[in-house]
Short mmCIF file of C-alpha atoms in Angstrom, two decimals:
data_model
loop_
_atom_site.label_atom_id
_atom_site.label_comp_id
_atom_site.label_asym_id
_atom_site.label_seq_id
_atom_site.Cartn_x
_atom_site.Cartn_y
_atom_site.Cartn_z
CA MET A 1 9.64 -121.99 -188.31
CA PRO A 2 11.32 -121.96 -184.93
CA GLU A 3 12.76 -118.14 -184.54
CA LYS A 4 16.65 -117.72 -184.11
CA SER A 5 17.67 -115.98 -180.71
CA TYR A 6 20.78 -113.56 -180.71
CA LYS A 7 22.54 -113.38 -177.23
CA LYS A 8 23.39 -109.53 -177.20
CA LYS A 9 27.49 -109.17 -177.07
CA HIS A 10 28.54 -106.87 -174.43
CA LEU A 11 32.27 -104.88 -174.44
CA THR A 12 34.39 -106.87 -172.06
CA SER A 13 35.97 -104.10 -169.56
CA PHE A 14 39.48 -104.11 -171.65
CA GLN A 15 38.00 -103.54 -174.75
CA LEU A 16 36.17 -100.41 -172.76
CA ILE A 17 39.60 -99.51 -171.77
CA ILE A 18 41.39 -99.57 -174.85
CA LEU A 19 38.52 -98.19 -176.66
CA GLY A 20 38.14 -95.56 -173.96
CA PHE A 21 41.76 -93.91 -174.19
CA ALA A 22 41.23 -94.33 -178.27
CA GLY A 23 38.30 -92.35 -178.36
CA VAL A 24 39.80 -89.66 -175.75
CA ILE A 25 42.88 -89.37 -178.25
CA LEU A 26 41.10 -89.03 -181.25
CA LEU A 27 38.67 -86.01 -179.93
CA GLY A 28 41.53 -84.37 -178.32
CA SER A 29 43.70 -84.73 -181.90
CA ILE A 30 40.18 -82.92 -183.68
CA LEU A 31 40.14 -80.35 -181.06
CA LEU A 32 44.14 -79.07 -181.53
CA MET A 33 43.90 -79.15 -184.99
CA LEU A 34 41.49 -76.36 -184.73
CA PRO A 35 43.07 -73.25 -185.39
CA PHE A 36 42.27 -71.40 -182.08
CA SER A 37 44.32 -74.14 -180.29
CA SER A 38 47.48 -72.89 -181.84
CA VAL A 39 48.96 -69.27 -181.08
CA ASP A 40 49.64 -68.47 -184.97
CA ARG A 41 45.75 -69.03 -185.34
CA ILE A 42 46.38 -71.89 -188.37
CA PRO A 43 45.30 -75.52 -188.49
CA THR A 44 47.70 -78.07 -186.98
CA PRO A 45 48.38 -80.57 -189.28
CA PHE A 46 46.51 -83.91 -187.94
CA HIS A 47 49.41 -86.41 -187.36
CA GLU A 48 50.65 -83.64 -184.92
CA ALA A 49 48.03 -82.88 -183.66
CA LEU A 50 47.77 -86.88 -182.89
CA PHE A 51 50.89 -87.23 -181.75
CA THR A 52 50.19 -84.71 -179.16
CA ALA A 53 46.74 -85.81 -178.11
CA THR A 54 48.45 -89.27 -177.86
CA SER A 55 51.47 -87.90 -175.58
CA ALA A 56 49.40 -86.13 -173.28
CA VAL A 57 46.54 -88.98 -172.86
CA CYS A 58 49.27 -91.35 -172.47
CA VAL A 59 51.03 -89.43 -169.74
CA THR A 60 54.25 -89.43 -172.01
CA GLY A 61 55.27 -85.90 -172.67
CA LEU A 62 56.79 -86.49 -175.73
CA VAL A 63 56.32 -83.75 -178.44
CA VAL A 64 56.67 -82.78 -181.49
CA LYS A 65 55.57 -79.21 -181.04
CA ASP A 66 56.77 -77.07 -178.41
CA THR A 67 54.04 -76.53 -176.07
CA GLY A 68 54.92 -73.36 -174.10
CA SER A 69 55.11 -71.45 -177.73
CA TYR A 70 52.99 -73.23 -179.80
CA TRP A 71 49.75 -73.81 -178.19
CA SER A 72 47.78 -71.07 -177.82
CA LEU A 73 45.88 -70.78 -174.06
CA ALA A 74 42.97 -72.98 -175.54
CA GLY A 75 45.17 -75.56 -176.86
CA GLN A 76 47.40 -75.91 -173.57
CA THR A 77 44.24 -76.35 -171.65
CA ILE A 78 43.25 -78.68 -173.70
CA ILE A 79 46.53 -80.81 -173.31
CA LEU A 80 46.19 -80.02 -169.92
CA ILE A 81 42.34 -81.63 -169.40
CA LEU A 82 43.83 -84.58 -171.72
CA ILE A 83 46.73 -85.00 -169.19
CA GLN A 84 44.37 -85.07 -166.02
CA ILE A 85 42.09 -87.38 -167.81
CA GLY A 86 45.02 -89.78 -169.07
CA GLY A 87 46.72 -89.60 -165.42
CA LEU A 88 43.03 -90.96 -163.57
CA GLY A 89 42.17 -93.17 -166.50
CA VAL A 90 39.43 -93.11 -168.97
CA VAL A 91 37.18 -95.33 -167.60
CA THR A 92 37.64 -93.77 -164.00
CA VAL A 93 36.70 -90.36 -164.98
CA ALA A 94 33.66 -91.49 -166.37
CA ALA A 95 32.62 -93.14 -163.50
CA SER A 96 33.17 -89.72 -162.00
CA VAL A 97 31.35 -88.56 -164.10
CA SER A 98 28.18 -90.90 -163.56
CA LEU A 99 29.05 -90.25 -159.35
CA LEU A 100 29.06 -86.38 -159.50
CA SER A 101 25.83 -87.01 -161.19
CA GLY A 102 23.94 -89.20 -158.88
CA LYS A 103 23.55 -92.05 -161.27
CA LYS A 104 24.17 -95.76 -159.94
CA ILE A 105 27.11 -97.59 -160.90
CA SER A 106 26.10 -100.97 -162.48
CA LEU A 107 27.92 -104.18 -161.57
CA MET A 108 29.48 -103.93 -165.03
CA GLN A 109 30.76 -100.79 -164.47
CA ARG A 110 32.46 -101.86 -161.27
CA SER A 111 34.24 -104.17 -163.11
CA THR A 112 35.22 -102.08 -165.65
CA MET A 113 36.66 -100.19 -162.96
CA GLN A 114 38.41 -102.49 -161.28
CA ASP A 115 40.62 -103.23 -163.99
CA ALA A 116 40.95 -99.70 -165.36
CA ILE A 117 42.75 -99.24 -161.89
CA SER A 118 43.77 -102.69 -160.87
CA ALA A 119 42.12 -103.51 -157.75
CA PRO A 120 42.21 -106.35 -155.85
CA LYS A 121 37.94 -107.31 -155.54
CA VAL A 122 35.11 -105.33 -156.95
CA GLY A 123 33.61 -104.61 -153.39
CA GLY A 124 34.27 -100.83 -152.17
CA ILE A 125 35.26 -99.49 -155.69
CA VAL A 126 32.88 -96.81 -155.24
CA ARG A 127 34.94 -95.83 -151.79
CA LEU A 128 38.27 -96.10 -153.66
CA THR A 129 37.00 -94.05 -156.90
CA ARG A 130 36.10 -91.07 -154.68
CA PHE A 131 39.24 -91.52 -152.36
CA ILE A 132 41.05 -90.92 -155.60
CA LEU A 133 39.53 -88.33 -156.89
CA LYS A 134 39.96 -86.27 -153.49
CA GLY A 135 43.57 -87.59 -153.26
CA THR A 136 44.08 -86.13 -156.85
CA PHE A 137 42.49 -82.69 -156.55
CA LEU A 138 43.86 -82.04 -153.22
CA ILE A 139 47.52 -83.35 -153.95
CA GLU A 140 47.38 -81.38 -157.53
CA ALA A 141 46.46 -78.07 -155.77
CA ALA A 142 48.85 -78.23 -152.75
CA GLY A 143 51.53 -78.64 -155.63
CA ALA A 144 50.73 -75.85 -157.60
CA VAL A 145 50.28 -73.82 -154.37
CA LEU A 146 53.55 -74.80 -153.37
CA LEU A 147 55.29 -73.94 -156.76
CA LEU A 148 53.60 -70.34 -156.71
CA PRO A 149 56.23 -68.09 -155.10
CA VAL A 150 58.92 -69.19 -157.69
CA PHE A 151 56.36 -68.79 -160.87
CA LEU A 152 54.42 -65.75 -159.58
CA TRP A 153 58.11 -64.20 -159.14
CA ASP A 154 59.50 -65.21 -162.70
CA TYR A 155 56.23 -64.59 -164.60
CA LYS A 156 53.73 -62.19 -162.95
CA GLY A 157 50.22 -63.49 -163.00
CA LYS A 158 50.82 -66.16 -165.64
CA GLY A 159 52.67 -67.78 -162.95
CA ILE A 160 49.48 -69.54 -161.36
CA TRP A 161 48.92 -70.82 -164.36
CA LEU A 162 52.02 -72.18 -164.91
CA SER A 163 51.93 -73.37 -161.36
CA VAL A 164 48.43 -75.31 -162.00
CA PHE A 165 49.85 -76.74 -165.14
CA HIS A 166 53.23 -78.05 -163.98
CA SER A 167 51.70 -79.63 -160.72
CA ILE A 168 49.26 -81.94 -162.68
CA SER A 169 51.66 -82.53 -165.03
CA ALA A 170 54.04 -83.99 -162.82
CA PHE A 171 51.53 -85.54 -160.70
CA CYS A 172 49.96 -87.31 -164.06
CA ASN A 173 53.85 -88.04 -164.51
CA ALA A 174 53.46 -86.43 -168.00
CA GLY A 175 56.20 -84.21 -168.09
CA PHE A 176 54.62 -81.50 -170.41
CA ASP A 177 56.26 -78.30 -169.75
CA ILE A 178 55.06 -74.74 -171.04
CA LEU A 179 57.95 -72.74 -170.03
CA GLY A 180 59.61 -72.87 -173.85
CA THR A 181 59.50 -69.33 -176.05
CA SER A 182 59.96 -69.42 -179.72
CA ALA A 183 63.59 -68.20 -179.15
CA ASN A 184 64.36 -70.93 -176.60
CA PRO A 185 61.77 -74.12 -177.54
CA PHE A 186 62.10 -77.54 -175.17
CA PRO A 187 63.57 -76.29 -171.91
CA SER A 188 61.64 -78.59 -169.78
CA LEU A 189 62.97 -76.97 -166.07
CA THR A 190 66.28 -76.65 -166.91
CA GLY A 191 65.89 -73.08 -166.11
CA TYR A 192 65.49 -74.36 -162.58
CA SER A 193 67.81 -76.97 -162.35
CA ALA A 194 69.17 -75.35 -159.22
CA ASN A 195 65.95 -74.54 -157.56
CA VAL A 196 65.64 -76.42 -154.52
CA LEU A 197 61.85 -75.76 -154.26
CA ILE A 198 60.44 -76.84 -157.63
CA ASN A 199 62.90 -79.74 -157.70
CA VAL A 200 61.50 -81.27 -154.40
CA VAL A 201 57.77 -80.16 -154.94
CA ILE A 202 57.94 -81.80 -158.76
CA MET A 203 59.58 -85.09 -157.88
CA LEU A 204 57.14 -85.67 -154.78
CA LEU A 205 54.28 -84.88 -157.58
CA ILE A 206 55.84 -87.46 -159.44
CA ILE A 207 56.69 -90.23 -156.61
CA ILE A 208 53.27 -89.48 -155.19
CA GLY A 209 51.63 -90.01 -158.87
CA GLY A 210 53.72 -92.99 -159.48
CA ILE A 211 53.08 -95.33 -156.44
CA GLY A 212 49.52 -95.95 -157.05
CA PHE A 213 45.99 -95.44 -155.64
CA LEU A 214 45.97 -98.86 -153.55
CA THR A 215 49.19 -97.82 -152.01
CA TRP A 216 47.45 -94.74 -151.10
CA ASP A 217 44.40 -96.32 -149.82
CA ASP A 218 47.37 -98.62 -147.91
CA ILE A 219 49.03 -95.81 -146.49
CA TYR A 220 46.17 -93.21 -145.19
CA THR A 221 44.43 -96.53 -143.89
CA ASN A 222 47.42 -98.25 -141.98
CA LYS A 223 49.35 -94.92 -141.91
CA MET A 224 52.98 -96.26 -140.46
CA LYS A 225 51.98 -99.90 -139.58
CA PHE A 226 54.04 -101.06 -142.49
CA LYS A 227 53.52 -104.81 -141.38
CA ARG A 228 49.50 -104.39 -142.26
CA TYR A 229 49.97 -103.24 -145.62
CA ARG A 230 49.02 -105.08 -148.77
CA MET A 231 51.75 -107.29 -150.23
CA GLN A 232 51.33 -105.41 -153.37
CA SER A 233 51.95 -101.94 -151.54
CA LYS A 234 55.32 -103.39 -149.78
CA ILE A 235 56.76 -104.60 -152.73
CA ILE A 236 55.89 -101.06 -154.29
CA LEU A 237 57.12 -98.86 -152.01
CA VAL A 238 60.62 -101.08 -151.19
CA THR A 239 61.23 -101.41 -155.09
CA THR A 240 60.86 -97.58 -155.82
CA ALA A 241 63.08 -96.65 -153.02
CA CYS A 242 65.28 -99.19 -154.60
CA LEU A 243 64.77 -97.73 -157.96
CA ILE A 244 65.38 -94.08 -156.58
CA LEU A 245 68.43 -94.67 -154.49
CA ILE A 246 70.31 -96.49 -156.81
CA PRO A 247 69.95 -94.74 -159.75
CA ILE A 248 70.70 -91.17 -157.75
CA ILE A 249 73.92 -93.33 -156.23
CA PHE A 250 75.25 -94.10 -159.96
CA PHE A 251 75.05 -90.77 -161.82
CA PHE A 252 76.37 -88.46 -158.93
CA THR A 253 79.23 -91.01 -158.95
CA CYS A 254 79.75 -91.68 -162.83
CA ASP A 255 78.22 -88.31 -164.36
CA LEU A 256 77.34 -84.68 -163.97
CA LYS A 257 80.82 -83.90 -163.49
CA ASN A 258 81.02 -80.49 -164.26
CA LEU A 259 78.20 -79.64 -161.64
CA SER A 260 78.84 -78.17 -158.03
CA ALA A 261 78.41 -81.03 -154.89
CA GLY A 262 75.13 -79.82 -154.42
CA ASN A 263 73.38 -79.09 -157.49
CA ARG A 264 75.86 -82.41 -159.01
CA LEU A 265 73.36 -84.44 -155.91
CA LEU A 266 69.81 -82.70 -156.70
CA ALA A 267 70.46 -83.59 -160.94
CA ALA A 268 71.47 -87.01 -160.19
CA ALA A 269 68.12 -87.03 -157.66
CA PHE A 270 65.63 -85.75 -160.12
CA GLN A 271 67.07 -87.58 -163.19
CA SER A 272 66.45 -91.06 -161.04
CA VAL A 273 63.07 -89.94 -160.22
CA THR A 274 62.03 -88.14 -163.75
CA THR A 275 63.61 -91.58 -165.39
CA ARG A 276 60.49 -93.39 -164.08
CA THR A 277 57.71 -92.30 -166.65
CA ALA A 278 57.63 -88.59 -165.79
CA GLY A 279 59.68 -87.10 -168.51
CA PHE A 280 61.07 -83.66 -167.11
CA ASN A 281 64.65 -82.93 -167.00
CA THR A 282 66.90 -80.16 -165.28
CA ILE A 283 69.83 -81.03 -167.47
CA ASP A 284 70.83 -81.69 -170.62
CA ILE A 285 70.04 -85.22 -171.02
CA SER A 286 71.87 -85.68 -174.64
CA LYS A 287 75.12 -84.74 -173.09
CA MET A 288 74.89 -88.02 -170.53
CA SER A 289 77.21 -90.41 -170.51
CA GLU A 290 76.46 -93.91 -172.75
CA ALA A 291 76.66 -95.74 -169.32
CA SER A 292 74.14 -93.05 -167.72
CA LYS A 293 71.77 -92.99 -170.61
CA ALA A 294 71.78 -96.93 -170.77
CA VAL A 295 70.54 -96.86 -166.88
CA MET A 296 68.18 -94.58 -167.82
CA ILE A 297 66.24 -97.06 -170.46
CA LEU A 298 66.26 -99.63 -168.20
CA LEU A 299 64.84 -97.40 -165.64
CA MET A 300 62.41 -96.25 -168.02
CA LEU A 301 61.01 -99.55 -169.33
CA ILE A 302 60.14 -100.20 -165.48
CA GLY A 303 58.17 -97.42 -165.21
CA GLY A 304 55.55 -96.76 -162.43
CA SER A 305 53.57 -98.87 -159.91
CA PRO A 306 50.04 -100.80 -161.04
CA GLY A 307 47.24 -98.46 -160.82
CA SER A 308 48.86 -95.23 -160.63
CA THR A 309 48.98 -92.23 -163.24
CA ALA A 310 52.54 -93.64 -164.64
CA GLY A 311 52.86 -96.05 -167.77
CA GLY A 312 55.54 -98.43 -168.32
CA MET A 313 56.36 -102.44 -167.56
CA LYS A 314 55.57 -101.67 -163.86
CA THR A 315 57.05 -102.13 -160.41
CA THR A 316 56.19 -104.88 -159.52
CA THR A 317 56.57 -106.75 -163.20
CA PHE A 318 60.20 -106.19 -162.79
CA THR A 319 60.46 -107.23 -158.65
CA VAL A 320 58.43 -110.50 -159.40
CA LEU A 321 61.00 -111.21 -162.13
CA LEU A 322 63.84 -110.26 -159.95
CA LEU A 323 62.43 -112.71 -156.80
CA ASN A 324 61.73 -115.43 -159.32
CA ALA A 325 65.36 -115.11 -160.59
CA ILE A 326 66.54 -115.20 -156.79
CA ALA A 327 64.55 -118.07 -156.07
CA THR A 328 65.78 -119.89 -159.26
CA PHE A 329 69.77 -119.36 -158.03
CA ARG A 330 69.16 -120.74 -154.27
CA SER A 331 67.52 -123.78 -155.93
CA GLN A 332 64.25 -122.74 -154.15
CA GLU A 333 60.68 -124.58 -155.63
CA ASN A 334 58.29 -121.20 -155.08
CA ALA A 335 59.53 -116.85 -155.53
CA GLY A 336 58.30 -115.11 -152.21
CA ALA A 337 58.49 -112.53 -150.21
CA PHE A 338 57.54 -110.86 -147.09
CA GLY A 339 56.63 -114.35 -146.27
CA ARG A 340 53.99 -114.67 -148.71
CA ARG A 341 54.79 -117.06 -151.83
CA LEU A 342 54.35 -116.05 -155.34
CA GLU A 343 51.65 -117.80 -157.60
CA TYR A 344 52.55 -119.31 -160.73
CA HIS A 345 50.23 -117.35 -162.76
CA VAL A 346 51.62 -114.18 -161.34
CA ILE A 347 55.14 -115.06 -162.49
CA LYS A 348 53.70 -116.18 -165.87
CA ASN A 349 52.28 -112.71 -166.51
CA ALA A 350 54.76 -110.99 -165.09
CA ALA A 351 57.17 -112.89 -168.13
CA THR A 352 54.81 -112.36 -170.57
CA ILE A 353 54.67 -108.49 -169.82
CA ALA A 354 58.34 -108.01 -169.61
CA MET A 355 58.60 -110.13 -173.13
CA LEU A 356 56.09 -107.18 -174.80
CA TYR A 357 57.22 -104.46 -173.44
CA PHE A 358 60.90 -105.39 -174.63
CA THR A 359 59.56 -106.53 -178.00
CA LEU A 360 58.13 -103.59 -178.51
CA PHE A 361 60.98 -101.56 -177.17
CA PHE A 362 63.49 -103.19 -179.38
CA CYS A 363 61.38 -103.31 -182.49
CA GLY A 364 60.06 -99.83 -182.77
CA GLY A 365 64.00 -98.39 -182.03
CA LEU A 366 65.28 -100.63 -184.66
CA ALA A 367 62.63 -99.50 -187.17
CA ILE A 368 63.07 -95.67 -186.50
CA SER A 369 67.20 -96.39 -186.76
CA VAL A 370 66.65 -97.66 -189.90
CA TYR A 371 64.05 -95.75 -191.57
CA GLU A 372 66.00 -92.16 -190.14
CA GLU A 373 69.74 -93.61 -190.18
CA LEU A 374 70.54 -92.44 -186.87
CA PRO A 375 72.34 -94.14 -184.20
CA LEU A 376 70.47 -97.52 -182.58
CA LEU A 377 71.14 -95.91 -178.76
CA ASP A 378 69.54 -92.41 -179.70
CA CYS A 379 66.34 -94.37 -181.19
CA LEU A 380 65.53 -97.14 -178.34
CA TYR A 381 65.98 -94.23 -175.84
CA GLU A 382 63.25 -92.16 -177.43
CA ALA A 383 61.64 -95.67 -178.23
CA ALA A 384 61.96 -96.51 -174.40
CA SER A 385 60.92 -92.92 -173.29
CA ALA A 386 57.65 -93.79 -175.57
CA VAL A 387 56.49 -97.52 -174.54
CA GLY A 388 57.39 -96.37 -170.70
CA THR A 389 55.64 -92.88 -171.17
CA VAL A 390 57.85 -91.00 -169.99
CA GLY A 391 58.61 -88.54 -172.54
CA LEU A 392 62.50 -87.50 -171.94
CA THR A 393 64.21 -87.03 -175.00
CA LEU A 394 67.69 -86.88 -176.61
CA GLY A 395 65.77 -84.15 -178.57
CA ILE A 396 65.76 -86.26 -181.82
CA THR A 397 61.71 -86.63 -181.79
CA PRO A 398 60.64 -83.62 -183.16
CA LYS A 399 63.07 -83.94 -186.43
CA LEU A 400 61.18 -87.40 -187.07
CA HIS A 401 59.71 -88.26 -190.15
CA MET A 402 55.92 -89.11 -190.19
CA PHE A 403 56.57 -92.86 -190.20
CA SER A 404 58.56 -92.40 -186.83
CA GLN A 405 56.10 -90.52 -185.27
CA ILE A 406 53.64 -92.85 -186.21
CA VAL A 407 55.60 -95.60 -184.41
CA LEU A 408 55.78 -93.51 -181.31
CA ILE A 409 52.40 -92.96 -181.06
CA ILE A 410 51.46 -96.34 -181.17
CA LEU A 411 54.54 -97.38 -178.47
CA MET A 412 52.97 -94.42 -176.44
CA TYR A 413 49.41 -95.93 -176.62
CA LEU A 414 50.40 -99.27 -175.89
CA GLY A 415 52.85 -98.32 -173.01
CA ARG A 416 49.75 -96.99 -171.54
CA VAL A 417 46.80 -99.48 -171.86
CA GLY A 418 48.93 -101.75 -170.92
CA GLY A 419 50.19 -105.38 -172.31
CA LEU A 420 48.08 -107.71 -170.77
CA THR A 421 44.79 -105.22 -171.14
CA LEU A 422 45.47 -105.22 -174.92
CA ILE A 423 45.63 -108.91 -175.25
CA TYR A 424 42.85 -109.64 -173.04
CA ALA A 425 40.83 -107.08 -174.97
CA VAL A 426 41.54 -108.85 -178.39
CA LEU A 427 41.29 -112.57 -177.26
CA SER A 428 38.94 -112.74 -174.34
CA ARG A 429 35.11 -113.34 -175.36
CA ARG A 430 34.13 -111.89 -171.74
CA ASN A 431 34.75 -110.43 -168.99
CA ARG A 432 37.57 -112.13 -167.10
CA GLY A 433 36.89 -111.28 -163.41
CA ASN A 434 38.82 -114.46 -162.66
CA ALA A 435 41.78 -112.95 -164.35
CA LYS A 436 42.24 -110.73 -161.27
CA LEU A 437 44.36 -111.53 -158.25
CA PRO A 438 42.90 -112.00 -154.51
CA LEU A 439 43.06 -109.31 -152.13
CA GLU A 440 46.28 -110.65 -150.86
CA LYS A 441 48.40 -111.25 -153.88
CA ILE A 442 50.09 -108.58 -156.17
CA THR A 443 48.94 -107.25 -159.46
CA VAL A 444 51.69 -106.66 -162.40
CA GLY A 445 51.28 -104.89 -165.33
#
């Protein structure tokens, strides 16, 4: 009787990515449930620990418990580790451990790393990973040092921990803060709304973390020679600049009129930057006009850039759709930028990603509004904050029931792993190496 041969099945890189994130979230949830993680030394309900762990790993910043007053030093440390893992990416962290231990990285591992950081090719992926690690810790250390004088002055020895925590949280676009007290929970950075140093350092950390690791590599390699940058890097830098400057003008002109001119400009700049997936705030967001909230929803959905610490739909996705619309208006057959034509499948992927994010955003907000009987705009704001992994809130998230919290957990998770990653993980039978774009093309999603 002939023997049957069974082909060993391997998980695709996309499946490894989503399972890796899920595994870290589950482990983090278990640790945060334990009594030593809370100040009062009591067990934390699973759904609250799960929400916090998901928000940390997905570098969102939405919370149901004030991070500064509820979690102990051990709990805050666990949250910070989860933020760092989520910011760098689970696969990148796992590969880094292998590199530090001297193990050889297999071709399958290199391919998974390529998908995890949206690299254009497998070649040079180990060098790029080392560059990412060195750059990350150098920037976070510099951020902590710059924040130190202010926090040391206000909090004495505790200021060292505050500086480290907020530097990592800002760079990873997480938006977690530990400045809250039992008397004043969920303050974010409102106490430093007029502090230029805190505002500027946090904004720079958010921007650097949000432009993407490949853009860093381009800047490091080509310095100020913009013409030699990858098309993707050019699009990211130009789009990021526009998405910061235009909202600053809008917020300064149409809102924040109760502030002095200097503080108004600083607040407008900070809210423009933080809306792009960071989650810190220096003013009470709930008191902003509905027009400003609508603009912030759009910015939250767009999010950061591919291969960065940020989430959201991505700047490249937004720009590809915009360029395609402009080409259509001008009756041009092909869309392009910087003298290069955009491939059809890039436009198709961008349209698919945008549809996924807008569907998740609208359905999530609608479900919360119906269940909680709250105004739709407020619920859409929280949903956009979750799926864009931003963390800004109008103050309703801590008051939501378990069903709505689960909706936000799902949105945060899907917003971080990415729409196409999830689709490929479910539908792929093998590693889709041919789904990656060539070096001179751009990555969306």
